PDB file of C-alpha atoms in Angstrom:
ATOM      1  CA  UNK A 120      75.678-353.842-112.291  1.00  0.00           C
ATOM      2  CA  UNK A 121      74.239-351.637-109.530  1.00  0.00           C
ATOM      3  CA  UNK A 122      76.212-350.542-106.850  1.00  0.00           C
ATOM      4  CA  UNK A 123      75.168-350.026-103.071  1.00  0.00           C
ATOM      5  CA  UNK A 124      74.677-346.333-102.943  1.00  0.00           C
ATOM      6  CA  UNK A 125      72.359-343.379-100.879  1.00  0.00           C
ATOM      7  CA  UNK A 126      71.391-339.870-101.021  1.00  0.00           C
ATOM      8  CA  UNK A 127      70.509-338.137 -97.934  1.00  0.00           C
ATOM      9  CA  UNK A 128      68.419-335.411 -98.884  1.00  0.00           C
ATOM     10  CA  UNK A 129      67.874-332.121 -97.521  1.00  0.00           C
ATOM     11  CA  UNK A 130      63.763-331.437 -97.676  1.00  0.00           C
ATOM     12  CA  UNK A 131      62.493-328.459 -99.077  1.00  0.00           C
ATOM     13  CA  UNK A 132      58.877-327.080 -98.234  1.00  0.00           C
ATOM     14  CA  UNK A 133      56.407-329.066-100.719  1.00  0.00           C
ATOM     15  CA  UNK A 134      55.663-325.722-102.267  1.00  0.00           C
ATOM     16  CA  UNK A 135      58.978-324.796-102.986  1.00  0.00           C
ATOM     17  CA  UNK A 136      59.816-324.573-106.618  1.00  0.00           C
ATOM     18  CA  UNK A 137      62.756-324.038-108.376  1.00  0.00           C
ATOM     19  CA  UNK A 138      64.814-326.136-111.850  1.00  0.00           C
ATOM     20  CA  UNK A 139      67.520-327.723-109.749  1.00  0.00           C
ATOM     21  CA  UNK A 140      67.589-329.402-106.416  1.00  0.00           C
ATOM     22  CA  UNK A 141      71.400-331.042-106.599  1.00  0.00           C
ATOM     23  CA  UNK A 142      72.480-328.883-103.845  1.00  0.00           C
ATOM     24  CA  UNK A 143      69.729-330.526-101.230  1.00  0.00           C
ATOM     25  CA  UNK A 144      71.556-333.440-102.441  1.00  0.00           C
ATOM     26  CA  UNK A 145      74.673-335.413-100.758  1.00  0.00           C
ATOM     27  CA  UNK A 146      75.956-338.866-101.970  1.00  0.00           C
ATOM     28  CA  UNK A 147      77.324-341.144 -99.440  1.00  0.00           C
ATOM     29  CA  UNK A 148      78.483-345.082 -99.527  1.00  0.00           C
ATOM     30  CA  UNK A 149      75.481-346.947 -98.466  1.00  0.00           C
ATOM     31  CA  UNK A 150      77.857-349.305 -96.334  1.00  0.00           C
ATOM     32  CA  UNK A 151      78.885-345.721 -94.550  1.00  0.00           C
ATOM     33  CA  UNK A 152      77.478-344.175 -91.458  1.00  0.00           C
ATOM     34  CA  UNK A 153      75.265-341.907 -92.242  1.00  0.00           C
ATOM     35  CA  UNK A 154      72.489-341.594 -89.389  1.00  0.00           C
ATOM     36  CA  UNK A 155      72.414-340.081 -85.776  1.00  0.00           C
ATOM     37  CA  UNK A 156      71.590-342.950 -82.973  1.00  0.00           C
ATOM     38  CA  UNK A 157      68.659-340.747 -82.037  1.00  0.00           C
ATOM     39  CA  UNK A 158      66.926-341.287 -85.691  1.00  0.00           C
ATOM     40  CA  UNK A 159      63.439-341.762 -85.177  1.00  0.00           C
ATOM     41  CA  UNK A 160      63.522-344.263 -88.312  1.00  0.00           C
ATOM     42  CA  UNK A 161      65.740-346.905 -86.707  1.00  0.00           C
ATOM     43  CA  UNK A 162      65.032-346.361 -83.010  1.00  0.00           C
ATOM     44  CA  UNK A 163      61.056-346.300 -83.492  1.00  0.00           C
ATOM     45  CA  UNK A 164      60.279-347.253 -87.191  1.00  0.00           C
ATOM     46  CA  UNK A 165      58.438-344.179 -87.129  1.00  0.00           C
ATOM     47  CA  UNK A 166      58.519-343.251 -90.807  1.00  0.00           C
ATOM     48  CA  UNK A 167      57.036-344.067 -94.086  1.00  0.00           C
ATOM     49  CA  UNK A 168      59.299-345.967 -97.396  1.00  0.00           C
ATOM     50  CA  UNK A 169      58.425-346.494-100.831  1.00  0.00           C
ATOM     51  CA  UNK A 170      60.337-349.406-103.137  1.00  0.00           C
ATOM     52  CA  UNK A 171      60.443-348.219-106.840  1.00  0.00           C
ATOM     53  CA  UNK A 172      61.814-350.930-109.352  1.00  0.00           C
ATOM     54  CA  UNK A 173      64.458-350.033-111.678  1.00  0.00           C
ATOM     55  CA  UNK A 174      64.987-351.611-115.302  1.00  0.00           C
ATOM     56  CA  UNK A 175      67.922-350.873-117.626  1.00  0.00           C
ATOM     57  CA  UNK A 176      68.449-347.539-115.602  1.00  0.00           C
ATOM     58  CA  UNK A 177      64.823-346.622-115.604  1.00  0.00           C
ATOM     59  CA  UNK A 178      62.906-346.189-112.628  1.00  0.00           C
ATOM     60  CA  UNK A 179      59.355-347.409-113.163  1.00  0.00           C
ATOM     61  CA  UNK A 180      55.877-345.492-111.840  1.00  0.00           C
ATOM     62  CA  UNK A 181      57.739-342.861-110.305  1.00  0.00           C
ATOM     63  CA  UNK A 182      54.960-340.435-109.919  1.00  0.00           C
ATOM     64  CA  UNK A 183      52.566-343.144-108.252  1.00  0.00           C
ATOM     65  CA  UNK A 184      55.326-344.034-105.771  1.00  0.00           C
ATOM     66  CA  UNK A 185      55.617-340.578-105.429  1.00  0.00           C
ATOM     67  CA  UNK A 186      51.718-339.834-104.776  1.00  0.00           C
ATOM     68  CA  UNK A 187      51.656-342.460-102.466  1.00  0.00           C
ATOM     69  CA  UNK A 188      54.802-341.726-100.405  1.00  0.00           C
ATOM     70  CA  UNK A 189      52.802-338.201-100.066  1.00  0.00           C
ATOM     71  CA  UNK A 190      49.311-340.184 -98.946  1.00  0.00           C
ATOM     72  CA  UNK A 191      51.680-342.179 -96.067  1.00  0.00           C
ATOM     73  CA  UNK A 192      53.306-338.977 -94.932  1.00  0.00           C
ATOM     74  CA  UNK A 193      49.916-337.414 -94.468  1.00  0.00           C
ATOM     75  CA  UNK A 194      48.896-340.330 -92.466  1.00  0.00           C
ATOM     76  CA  UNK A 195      51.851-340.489 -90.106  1.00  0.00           C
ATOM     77  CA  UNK A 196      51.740-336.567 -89.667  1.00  0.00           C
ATOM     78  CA  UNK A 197      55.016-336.018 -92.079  1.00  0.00           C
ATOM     79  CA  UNK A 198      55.550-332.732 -94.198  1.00  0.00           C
ATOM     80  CA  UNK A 199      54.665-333.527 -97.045  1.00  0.00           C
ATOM     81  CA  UNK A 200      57.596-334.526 -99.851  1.00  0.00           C
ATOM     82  CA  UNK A 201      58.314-332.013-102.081  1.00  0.00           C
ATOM     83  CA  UNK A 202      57.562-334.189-105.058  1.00  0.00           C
ATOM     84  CA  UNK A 203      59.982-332.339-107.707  1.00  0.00           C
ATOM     85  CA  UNK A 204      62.608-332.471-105.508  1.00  0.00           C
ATOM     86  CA  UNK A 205      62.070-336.620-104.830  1.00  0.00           C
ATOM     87  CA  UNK A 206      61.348-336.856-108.681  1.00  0.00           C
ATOM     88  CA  UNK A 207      64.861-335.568-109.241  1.00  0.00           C
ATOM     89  CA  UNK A 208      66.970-337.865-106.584  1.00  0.00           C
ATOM     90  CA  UNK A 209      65.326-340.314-107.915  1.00  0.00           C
ATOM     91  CA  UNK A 210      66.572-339.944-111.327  1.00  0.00           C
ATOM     92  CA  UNK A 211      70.143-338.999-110.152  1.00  0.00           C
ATOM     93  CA  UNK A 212      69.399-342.736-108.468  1.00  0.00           C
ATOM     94  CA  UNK A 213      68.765-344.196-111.359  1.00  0.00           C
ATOM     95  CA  UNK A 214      70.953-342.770-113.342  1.00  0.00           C
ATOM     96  CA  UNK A 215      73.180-344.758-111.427  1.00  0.00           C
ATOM     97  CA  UNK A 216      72.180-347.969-111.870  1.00  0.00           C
ATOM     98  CA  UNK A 217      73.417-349.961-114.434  1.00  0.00           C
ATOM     99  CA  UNK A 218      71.648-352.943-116.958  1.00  0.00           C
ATOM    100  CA  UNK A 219      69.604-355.528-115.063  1.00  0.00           C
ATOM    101  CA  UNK A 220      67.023-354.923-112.307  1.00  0.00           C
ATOM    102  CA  UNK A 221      67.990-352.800-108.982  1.00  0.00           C
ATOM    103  CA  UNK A 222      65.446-351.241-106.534  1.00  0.00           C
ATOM    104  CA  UNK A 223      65.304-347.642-104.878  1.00  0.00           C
ATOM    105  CA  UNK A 224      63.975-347.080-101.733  1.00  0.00           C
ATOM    106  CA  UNK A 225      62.480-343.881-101.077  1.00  0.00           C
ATOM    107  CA  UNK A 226      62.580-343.144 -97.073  1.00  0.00           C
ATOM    108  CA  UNK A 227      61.066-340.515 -95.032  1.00  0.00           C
ATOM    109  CA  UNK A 228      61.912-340.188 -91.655  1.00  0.00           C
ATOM    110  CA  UNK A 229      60.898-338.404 -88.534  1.00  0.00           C
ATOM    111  CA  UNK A 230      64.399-337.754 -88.141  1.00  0.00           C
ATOM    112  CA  UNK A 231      66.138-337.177 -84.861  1.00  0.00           C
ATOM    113  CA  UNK A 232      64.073-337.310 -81.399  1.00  0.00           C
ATOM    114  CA  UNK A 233      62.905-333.208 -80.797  1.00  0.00           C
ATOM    115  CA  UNK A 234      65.396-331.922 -83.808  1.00  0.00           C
ATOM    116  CA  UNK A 235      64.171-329.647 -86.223  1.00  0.00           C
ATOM    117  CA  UNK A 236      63.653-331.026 -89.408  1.00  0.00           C
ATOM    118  CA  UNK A 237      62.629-334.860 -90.859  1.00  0.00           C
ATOM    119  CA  UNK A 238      65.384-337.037 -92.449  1.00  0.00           C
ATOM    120  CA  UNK A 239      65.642-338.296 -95.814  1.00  0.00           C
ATOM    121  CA  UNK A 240      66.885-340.618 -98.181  1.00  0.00           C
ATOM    122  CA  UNK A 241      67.041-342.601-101.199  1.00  0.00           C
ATOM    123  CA  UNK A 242      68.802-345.669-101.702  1.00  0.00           C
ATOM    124  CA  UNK A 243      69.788-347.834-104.848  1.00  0.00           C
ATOM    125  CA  UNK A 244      70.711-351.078-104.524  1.00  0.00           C
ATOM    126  CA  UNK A 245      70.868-354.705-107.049  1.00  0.00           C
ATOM    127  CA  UNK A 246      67.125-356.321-106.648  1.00  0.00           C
ATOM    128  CA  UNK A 247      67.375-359.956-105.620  1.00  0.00           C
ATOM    129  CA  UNK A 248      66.956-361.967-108.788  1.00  0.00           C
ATOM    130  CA  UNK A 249      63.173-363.291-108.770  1.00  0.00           C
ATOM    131  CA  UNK A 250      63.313-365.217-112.864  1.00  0.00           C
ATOM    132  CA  UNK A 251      62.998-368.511-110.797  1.00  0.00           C
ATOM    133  CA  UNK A 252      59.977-367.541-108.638  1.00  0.00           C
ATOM    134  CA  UNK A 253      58.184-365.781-111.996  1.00  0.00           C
ATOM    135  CA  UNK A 254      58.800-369.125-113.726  1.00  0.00           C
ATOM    136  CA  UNK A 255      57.693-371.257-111.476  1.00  0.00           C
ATOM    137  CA  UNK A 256      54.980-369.484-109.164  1.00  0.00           C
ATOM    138  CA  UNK A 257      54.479-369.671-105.253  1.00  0.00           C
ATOM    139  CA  UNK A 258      52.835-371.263-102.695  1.00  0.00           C
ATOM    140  CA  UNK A 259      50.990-369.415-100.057  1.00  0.00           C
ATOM    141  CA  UNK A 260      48.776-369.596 -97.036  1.00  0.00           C
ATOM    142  CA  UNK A 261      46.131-366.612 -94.964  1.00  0.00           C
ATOM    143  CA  UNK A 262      46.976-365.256 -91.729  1.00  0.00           C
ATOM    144  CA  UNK A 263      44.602-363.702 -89.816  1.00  0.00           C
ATOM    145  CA  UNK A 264      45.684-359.890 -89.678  1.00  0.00           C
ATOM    146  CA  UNK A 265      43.870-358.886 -86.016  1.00  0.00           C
ATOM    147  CA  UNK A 266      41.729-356.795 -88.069  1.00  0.00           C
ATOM    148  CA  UNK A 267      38.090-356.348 -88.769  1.00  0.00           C
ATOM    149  CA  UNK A 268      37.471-354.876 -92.269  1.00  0.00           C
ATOM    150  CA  UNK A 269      36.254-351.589 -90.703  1.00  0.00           C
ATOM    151  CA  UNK A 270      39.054-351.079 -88.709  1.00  0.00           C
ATOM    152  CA  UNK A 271      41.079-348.426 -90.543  1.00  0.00           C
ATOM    153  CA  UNK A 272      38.414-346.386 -90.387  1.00  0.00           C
ATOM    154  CA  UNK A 273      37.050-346.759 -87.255  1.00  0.00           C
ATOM    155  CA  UNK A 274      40.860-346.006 -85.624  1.00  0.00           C
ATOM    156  CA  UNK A 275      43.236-344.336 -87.926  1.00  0.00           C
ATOM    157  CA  UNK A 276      45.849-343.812 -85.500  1.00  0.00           C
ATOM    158  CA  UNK A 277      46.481-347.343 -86.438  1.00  0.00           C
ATOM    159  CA  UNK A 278      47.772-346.114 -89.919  1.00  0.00           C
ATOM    160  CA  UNK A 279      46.905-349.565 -91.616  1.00  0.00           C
ATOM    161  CA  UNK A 280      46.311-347.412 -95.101  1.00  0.00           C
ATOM    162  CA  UNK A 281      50.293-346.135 -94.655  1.00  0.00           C
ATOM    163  CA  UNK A 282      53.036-347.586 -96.005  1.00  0.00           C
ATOM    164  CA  UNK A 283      55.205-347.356 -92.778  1.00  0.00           C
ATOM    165  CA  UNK A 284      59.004-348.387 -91.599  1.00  0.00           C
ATOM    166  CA  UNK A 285      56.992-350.361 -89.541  1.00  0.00           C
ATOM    167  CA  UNK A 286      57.312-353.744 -91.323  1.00  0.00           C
ATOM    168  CA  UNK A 287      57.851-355.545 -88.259  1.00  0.00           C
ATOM    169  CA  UNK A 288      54.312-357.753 -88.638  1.00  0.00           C
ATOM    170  CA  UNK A 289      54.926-357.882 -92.140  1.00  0.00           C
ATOM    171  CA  UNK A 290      58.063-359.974 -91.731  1.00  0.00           C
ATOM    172  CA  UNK A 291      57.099-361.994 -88.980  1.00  0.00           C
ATOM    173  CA  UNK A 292      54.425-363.098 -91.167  1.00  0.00           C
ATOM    174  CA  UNK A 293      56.495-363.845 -94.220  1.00  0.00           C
ATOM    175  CA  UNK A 294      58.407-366.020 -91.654  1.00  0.00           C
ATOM    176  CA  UNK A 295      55.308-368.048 -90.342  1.00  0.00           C
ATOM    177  CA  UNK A 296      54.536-368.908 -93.760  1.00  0.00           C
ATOM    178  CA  UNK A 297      57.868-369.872 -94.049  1.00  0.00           C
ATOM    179  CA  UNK A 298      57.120-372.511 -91.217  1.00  0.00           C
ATOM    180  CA  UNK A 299      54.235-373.228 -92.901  1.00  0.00           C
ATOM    181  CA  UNK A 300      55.950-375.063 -95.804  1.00  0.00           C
ATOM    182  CA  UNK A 301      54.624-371.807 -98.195  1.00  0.00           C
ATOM    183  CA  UNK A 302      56.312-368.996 -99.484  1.00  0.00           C
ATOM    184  CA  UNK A 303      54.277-366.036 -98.783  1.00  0.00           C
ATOM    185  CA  UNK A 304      50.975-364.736 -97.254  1.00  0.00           C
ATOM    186  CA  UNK A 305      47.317-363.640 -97.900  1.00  0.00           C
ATOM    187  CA  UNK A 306      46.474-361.358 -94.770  1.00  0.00           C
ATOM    188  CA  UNK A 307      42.802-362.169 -94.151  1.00  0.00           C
ATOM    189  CA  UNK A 308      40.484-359.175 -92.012  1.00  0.00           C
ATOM    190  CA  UNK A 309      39.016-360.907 -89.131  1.00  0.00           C
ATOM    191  CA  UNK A 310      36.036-361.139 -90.050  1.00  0.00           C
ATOM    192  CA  UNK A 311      36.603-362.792 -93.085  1.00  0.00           C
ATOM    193  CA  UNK A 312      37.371-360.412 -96.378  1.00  0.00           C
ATOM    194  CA  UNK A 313      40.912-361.324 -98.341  1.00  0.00           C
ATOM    195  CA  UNK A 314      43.109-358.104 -97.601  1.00  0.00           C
ATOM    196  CA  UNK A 315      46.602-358.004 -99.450  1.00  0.00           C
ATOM    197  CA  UNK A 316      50.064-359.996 -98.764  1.00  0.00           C
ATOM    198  CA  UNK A 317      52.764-358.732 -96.753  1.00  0.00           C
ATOM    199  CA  UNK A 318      54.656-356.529 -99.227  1.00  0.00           C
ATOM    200  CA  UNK A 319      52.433-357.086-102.249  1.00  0.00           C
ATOM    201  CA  UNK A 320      49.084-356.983-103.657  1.00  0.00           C
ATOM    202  CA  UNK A 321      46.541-360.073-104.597  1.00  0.00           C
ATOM    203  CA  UNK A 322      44.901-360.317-107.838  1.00  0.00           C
ATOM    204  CA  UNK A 323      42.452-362.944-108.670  1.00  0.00           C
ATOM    205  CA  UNK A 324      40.975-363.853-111.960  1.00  0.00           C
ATOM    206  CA  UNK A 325      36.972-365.783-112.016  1.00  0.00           C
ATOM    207  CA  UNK A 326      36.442-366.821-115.044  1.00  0.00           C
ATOM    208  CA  UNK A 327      37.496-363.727-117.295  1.00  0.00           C
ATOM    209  CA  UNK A 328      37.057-361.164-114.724  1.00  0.00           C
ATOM    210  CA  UNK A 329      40.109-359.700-112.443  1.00  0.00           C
ATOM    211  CA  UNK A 330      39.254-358.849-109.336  1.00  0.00           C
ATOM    212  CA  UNK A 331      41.773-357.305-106.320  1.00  0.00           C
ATOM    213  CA  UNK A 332      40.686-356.559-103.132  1.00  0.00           C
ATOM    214  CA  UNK A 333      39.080-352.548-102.634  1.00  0.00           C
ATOM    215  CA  UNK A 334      41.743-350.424-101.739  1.00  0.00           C
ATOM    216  CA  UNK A 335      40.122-349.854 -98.336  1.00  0.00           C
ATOM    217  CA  UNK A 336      40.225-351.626 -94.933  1.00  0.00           C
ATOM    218  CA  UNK A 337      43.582-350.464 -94.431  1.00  0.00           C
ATOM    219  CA  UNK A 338      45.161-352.086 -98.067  1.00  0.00           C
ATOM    220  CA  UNK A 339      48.046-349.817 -99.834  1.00  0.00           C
ATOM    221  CA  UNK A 340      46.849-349.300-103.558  1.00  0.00           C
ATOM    222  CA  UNK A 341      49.486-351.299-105.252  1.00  0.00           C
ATOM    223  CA  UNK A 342      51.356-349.114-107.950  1.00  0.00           C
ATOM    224  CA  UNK A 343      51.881-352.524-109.730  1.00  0.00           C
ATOM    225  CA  UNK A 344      48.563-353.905-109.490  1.00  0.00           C
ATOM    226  CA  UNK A 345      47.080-350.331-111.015  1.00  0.00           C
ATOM    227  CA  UNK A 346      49.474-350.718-113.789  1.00  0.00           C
ATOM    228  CA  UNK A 347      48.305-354.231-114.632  1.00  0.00           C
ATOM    229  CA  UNK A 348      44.808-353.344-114.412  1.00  0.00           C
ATOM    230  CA  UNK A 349      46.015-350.616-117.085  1.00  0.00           C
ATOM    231  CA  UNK A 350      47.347-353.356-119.324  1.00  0.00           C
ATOM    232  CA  UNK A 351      44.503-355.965-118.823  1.00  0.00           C
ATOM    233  CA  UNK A 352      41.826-352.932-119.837  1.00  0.00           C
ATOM    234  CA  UNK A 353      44.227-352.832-122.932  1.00  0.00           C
ATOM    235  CA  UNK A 354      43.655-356.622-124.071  1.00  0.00           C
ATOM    236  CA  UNK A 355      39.975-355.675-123.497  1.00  0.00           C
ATOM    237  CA  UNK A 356      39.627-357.879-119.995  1.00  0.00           C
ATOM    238  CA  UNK A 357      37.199-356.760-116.990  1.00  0.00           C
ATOM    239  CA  UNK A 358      38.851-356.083-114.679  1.00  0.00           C
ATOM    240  CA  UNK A 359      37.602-354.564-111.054  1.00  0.00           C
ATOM    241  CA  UNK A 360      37.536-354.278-107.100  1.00  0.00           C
ATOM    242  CA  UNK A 361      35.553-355.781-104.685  1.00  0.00           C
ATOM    243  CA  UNK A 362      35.243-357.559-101.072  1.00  0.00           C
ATOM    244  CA  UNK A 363      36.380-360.814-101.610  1.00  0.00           C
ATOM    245  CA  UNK A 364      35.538-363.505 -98.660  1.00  0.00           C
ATOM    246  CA  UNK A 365      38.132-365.292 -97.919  1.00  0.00           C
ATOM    247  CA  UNK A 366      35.724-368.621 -99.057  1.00  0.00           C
ATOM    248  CA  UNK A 367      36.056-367.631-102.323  1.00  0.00           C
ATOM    249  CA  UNK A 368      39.912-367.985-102.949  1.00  0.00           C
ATOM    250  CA  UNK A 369      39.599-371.561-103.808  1.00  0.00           C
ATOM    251  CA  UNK A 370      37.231-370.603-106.641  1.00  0.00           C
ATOM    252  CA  UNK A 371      39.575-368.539-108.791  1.00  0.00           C
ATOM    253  CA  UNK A 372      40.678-369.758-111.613  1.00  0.00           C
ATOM    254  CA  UNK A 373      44.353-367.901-111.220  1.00  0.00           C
ATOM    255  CA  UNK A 374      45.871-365.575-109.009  1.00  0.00           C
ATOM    256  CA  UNK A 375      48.910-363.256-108.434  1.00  0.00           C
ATOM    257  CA  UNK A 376      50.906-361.846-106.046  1.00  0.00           C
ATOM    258  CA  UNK A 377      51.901-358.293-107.880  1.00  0.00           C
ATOM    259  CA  UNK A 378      55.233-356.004-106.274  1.00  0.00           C
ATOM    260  CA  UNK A 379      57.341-353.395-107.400  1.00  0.00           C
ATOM    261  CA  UNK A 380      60.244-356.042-107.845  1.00  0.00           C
ATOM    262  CA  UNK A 381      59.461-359.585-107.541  1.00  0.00           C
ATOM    263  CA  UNK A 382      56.925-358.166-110.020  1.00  0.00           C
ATOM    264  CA  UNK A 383      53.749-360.743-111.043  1.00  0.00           C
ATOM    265  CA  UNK A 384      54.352-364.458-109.157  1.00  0.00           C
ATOM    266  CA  UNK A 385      52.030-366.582-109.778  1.00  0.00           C
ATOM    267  CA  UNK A 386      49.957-368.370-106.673  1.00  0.00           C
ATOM    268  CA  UNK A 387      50.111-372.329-106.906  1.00  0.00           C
ATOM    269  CA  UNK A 388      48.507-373.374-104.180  1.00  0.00           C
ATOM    270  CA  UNK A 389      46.450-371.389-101.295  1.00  0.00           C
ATOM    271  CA  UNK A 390      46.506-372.984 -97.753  1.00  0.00           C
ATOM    272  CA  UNK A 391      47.461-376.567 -99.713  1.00  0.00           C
ATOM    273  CA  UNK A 392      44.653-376.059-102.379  1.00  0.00           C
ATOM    274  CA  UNK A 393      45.773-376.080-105.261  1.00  0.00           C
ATOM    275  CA  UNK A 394      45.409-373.186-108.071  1.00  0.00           C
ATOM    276  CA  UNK A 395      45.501-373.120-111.961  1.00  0.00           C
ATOM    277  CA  UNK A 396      48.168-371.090-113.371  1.00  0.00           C
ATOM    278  CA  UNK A 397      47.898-369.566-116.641  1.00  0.00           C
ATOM    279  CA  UNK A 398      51.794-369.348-117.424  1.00  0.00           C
ATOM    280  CA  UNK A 399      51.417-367.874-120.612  1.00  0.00           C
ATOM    281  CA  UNK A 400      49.647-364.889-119.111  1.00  0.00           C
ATOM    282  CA  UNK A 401      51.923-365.009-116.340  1.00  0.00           C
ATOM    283  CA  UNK A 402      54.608-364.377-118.035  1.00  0.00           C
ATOM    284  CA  UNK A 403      53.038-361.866-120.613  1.00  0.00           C
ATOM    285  CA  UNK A 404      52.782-359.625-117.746  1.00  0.00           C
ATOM    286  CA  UNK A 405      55.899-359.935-116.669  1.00  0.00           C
ATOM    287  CA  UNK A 406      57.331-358.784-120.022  1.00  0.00           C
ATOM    288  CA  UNK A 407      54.977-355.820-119.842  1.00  0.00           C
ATOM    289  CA  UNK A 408      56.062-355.337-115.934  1.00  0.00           C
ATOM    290  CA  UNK A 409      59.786-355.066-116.978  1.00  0.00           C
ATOM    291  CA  UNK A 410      59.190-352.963-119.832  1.00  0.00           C
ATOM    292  CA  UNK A 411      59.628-348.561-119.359  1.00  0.00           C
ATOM    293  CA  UNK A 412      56.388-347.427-117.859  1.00  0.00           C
ATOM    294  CA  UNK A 413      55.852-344.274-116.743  1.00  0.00           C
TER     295      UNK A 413
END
């Protein structure tokens, strides 16, 4: 089983190239002190964090994590990662983690307030065990995320597009659901369009046709989704993006909630409508989500 560990890493310039990174490496107990009280990342959340799934020891999609821990750094202002030196921690991670399912957090931080260089880590820890919730699907309701569709665009600053430390919104939402007798959450833009769930992406099916909503409007790509779109092409289903009104989720004839760990749940029931669910699909894709993929 995995145990509760960290690397803090030393960041090289993104450019920098060279066979071994070890040395920018430093393993410490993850129940240890390890960060300054003037650390950007706790005192602001001002920082960006990627969650990479781990299976038997492998990590899963590390380069897409990797590409878009790069597109949130760029966003907040960050140097950018030096990707061969994440790719490596990351595999010294996972190296140590045993059978069963664990999770790695990538984390970038500003680091300390006016110090010289950003601060970062990666973490490996167990992943909560989510066979009960793949079985047996979840029940969700929309929120209203503040949000017209146009708004990442029109104000950037707002870094909607950037997977931040910030996950203060995303929480409180998971816990209004919560009060709301559901599960989880469909943010909804507020002018209408279906955006994504707290900390995972929506896919829809209509008829034979998957659908997710377009990776704009201030949605994170989901490195999980784009691998199940990869598998769905392979069965020969459509599969696409588009901007879904938020009238149309009671149409769909399934839907998912796709992560990194909880990997594909199946949506019951939307705002107390009920949904379909295809559980022999549902849990074809979770065998494909927990097998190595690159």
């Amino acid at each position: 089983m995995t145990q509760r560990f960290a690397l803090m890493i030393d960041p090289v310039a993104a450019d920098e190239t060279r066979d071994d990174y070890a040395d920018t490496f430093t393993l410490v107990d993850a129940a240890a002190p390890a960060l300054s009280v003037g650390e950007l990342s706790t005192q602001r959340g001002d920082g960006v964090f990627e969650s990479i799934g781990v299976v038997d020891g492998h990590a899963q999609e590390v380069v897409p994590h990797l590409d878009r821990l790069a597109h949130s750094a760029r966003l907040c202002d960050l140097p950018e990662p030096n990707a061969q030196q994440w790719h490596q921690a990351i595999d010294q991670a996972a190296a140590g983690c045993g059978k069963g399912e664990a999770v790695i957090k990538l984390i970038l931080s500003r680091g300390i307030e006016h110090g010289p260089t950003p601060t970062a880590w990666v973490t490996a820890a167990p992943a909560p065990d989510f066979s009960a919730v793949r079985q047996r699907g979840i029940r969700v309701v929309t929120l209203d995320r503040g949000y017209d569709l146009g708004a990442a665009e029109r104000a950037p600053w707002l870094l909607l597009g950037a997977k931040t430390l910030s996950y203060a919104v995303n929480m409180a939402a998971l816990r209004e659901a919560h009060r709301r007798d559901a599960d989880d959450a469909i943010f909804l833009s507020s002018d209408g369009f279906v955006l994504e769930a707290p900390t995972a992406s929506l896919i829809l099916r209509f008829g034979d046709r998957f659908v997710t909503p377009a990776p704009n409007g201030g949605i994170l790509h989901g490195t999980t989704q784009l691998s199940m779109y990869e598998y769905l092409a392979t069965r020969g289903l459509e599969t696409g993006y588009d901007r879904i009104p938020a009238s149309d989720l009671p149409r769909a004839d399934a839907a998912w909630l796709v992560s990194s760990v909880r990997l594909a749940a199946a949506v019951t029931a939307i705002d107390g409508h009920e949904l379909p669910v295809d559980h022999a699909l549902t849990d074809e894709l979770n065998r494909y989500l927990l097998s190595p993929r690159d």
